[in-house]
Amino acid sequence: MTVIQADRATVLADIAAMLRGLLEEYGLEDADITMATKFHDDLELESIDLVSLSGELREHYGGRINFAAFIADKELEEIIALTVGELVEFVLTALRNVD
Amino acid sequence: MQIRVGEIDLHVQRLSPEGPAPIVVLIHGMLYDSLASYYFTLGPAFAAAGLDVIMYDLRGHGRSTRPATGYRLEQHVDDLAGLLTALEVAQPVHLVGNSYGGSIAFGLAAAHPSLVASITAIEAEPPVQSWTQRLGDGLARAKPWLAQEETIELIREARGGHTARLSRGAAKLLQLTTIAEDVLVSRTIEEGLADLKCPVLALYGDESVLMEQVDFLKANLASCRVVVLPDQGHSVLIERTGEVSALVLDWVREQSLVEAE
């Protein structure tokens, strides 16, 4: 259990770092990023930022993280409501399925 | 990846299957748009169906270079032709263009017929004189309106923070470049329309102002199939993704079979 918790914290830290890189462009790199942070409402990320994030996830974790397919399965409202925590869980599940 | 085309870098996302496959190039709309509109909609579905999918950001949009000038339609057409050369694409491609992206698709087919296997125009018009005038007038009105902070705040209240940010991005593009002015002086193709031999699939929403295009296309194009989606306005791609995806996949398969014969 401890190991999984540590993994979750690591993935959250990884994703938060990627997001801060994207937010730098808007001068928002100090934004507080938690599991509950919403991509659209809280960070106001544009969809093109999510494309960049998708590329960074692939670069960091390898091709098994198919963020585009994850998003494509969702309705627009679901994408707008997406939280950092949901992305963290998606990454954790994808990583576990391979191991 | 970034692909150098002439003086600028175009941001490209490509989803390729292993082995040869029909190539589909997805062209997004103007101002508020980027390749993200496809990356999270048609792109993954087309790749899963075995197509070789090329998505790119138009100049000035998304993560592509934003030059101060050079936004006439024929310059977007040159960018696309240059991109296909840079990617060493050696077969005619199926173009899918949303709104302004559809106009670019018609422009490429008119300028370089050998590069284009088919066109799917989603809520789009061929670049004729009435089109440049209407779009140019709209952009001329939008430019000062979007530049006001009160406008952005109104949009934020009515449509939320995400749309407000997109609007601020659109305002910036209008202020920092000649995109609004360049539309009016873009080359039009009315004289070449009758010569356009490539098959065209045109999709419209029945509540869209572009419905008048249906008769125009049928009267002026050699080969055109029109599908009208009921109870639908201009946002066909985003609001009717599933239907658009199925229609375009069937269309590309059908056209690929015709090519193979």
XYZ file of C-alpha atoms in Angstrom, chain A residues 22 25-26 28 40 43-52 54-55 58 67-69 71-72 76, chain B residues 11 13 15 34-37 39-41 44-45 57 62-63 156 161-162 164-166 168-169 238:
48
model
C 2.934 24.833 -19.708
C 3.788 30.766 -20.824
C 0.813 32.442 -19.130
C 0.898 31.185 -13.874
C -10.122 23.967 -17.488
C -5.767 26.199 -14.732
C -7.716 27.511 -17.734
C -5.560 25.348 -19.988
C -6.352 25.521 -23.675
C -6.887 22.296 -25.567
C -3.597 22.807 -27.434
C -1.896 22.730 -23.996
C -3.392 19.281 -23.479
C -1.834 18.189 -26.789
C 1.546 19.334 -25.455
C 0.009 14.405 -24.083
C 3.381 14.585 -25.858
C 4.429 9.931 -23.861
C -3.711 10.319 -23.440
C -5.341 11.193 -26.788
C -7.302 7.911 -26.783
C -9.617 11.885 -23.933
C -11.261 10.758 -27.190
C -16.766 17.400 -24.093
C 3.572 22.043 -35.360
C 1.129 15.555 -34.846
C -0.482 9.050 -36.023
C -5.833 24.473 -33.363
C -5.023 20.858 -34.208
C -6.353 19.995 -30.733
C -9.874 20.004 -32.243
C -6.300 15.439 -31.722
C -9.055 14.751 -29.203
C -11.832 13.868 -31.693
C -7.433 8.761 -32.563
C -10.529 7.172 -34.185
C -1.422 23.890 -36.602
C -1.542 26.587 -31.758
C 2.183 25.847 -31.515
C -16.002 34.790 -19.167
C -12.853 30.813 -18.258
C -11.778 28.460 -21.014
C -12.487 33.599 -22.319
C -8.889 32.439 -22.646
C -9.481 31.250 -26.217
C -8.033 36.444 -25.562
C -5.839 34.270 -27.778
C -17.257 19.199 -31.971
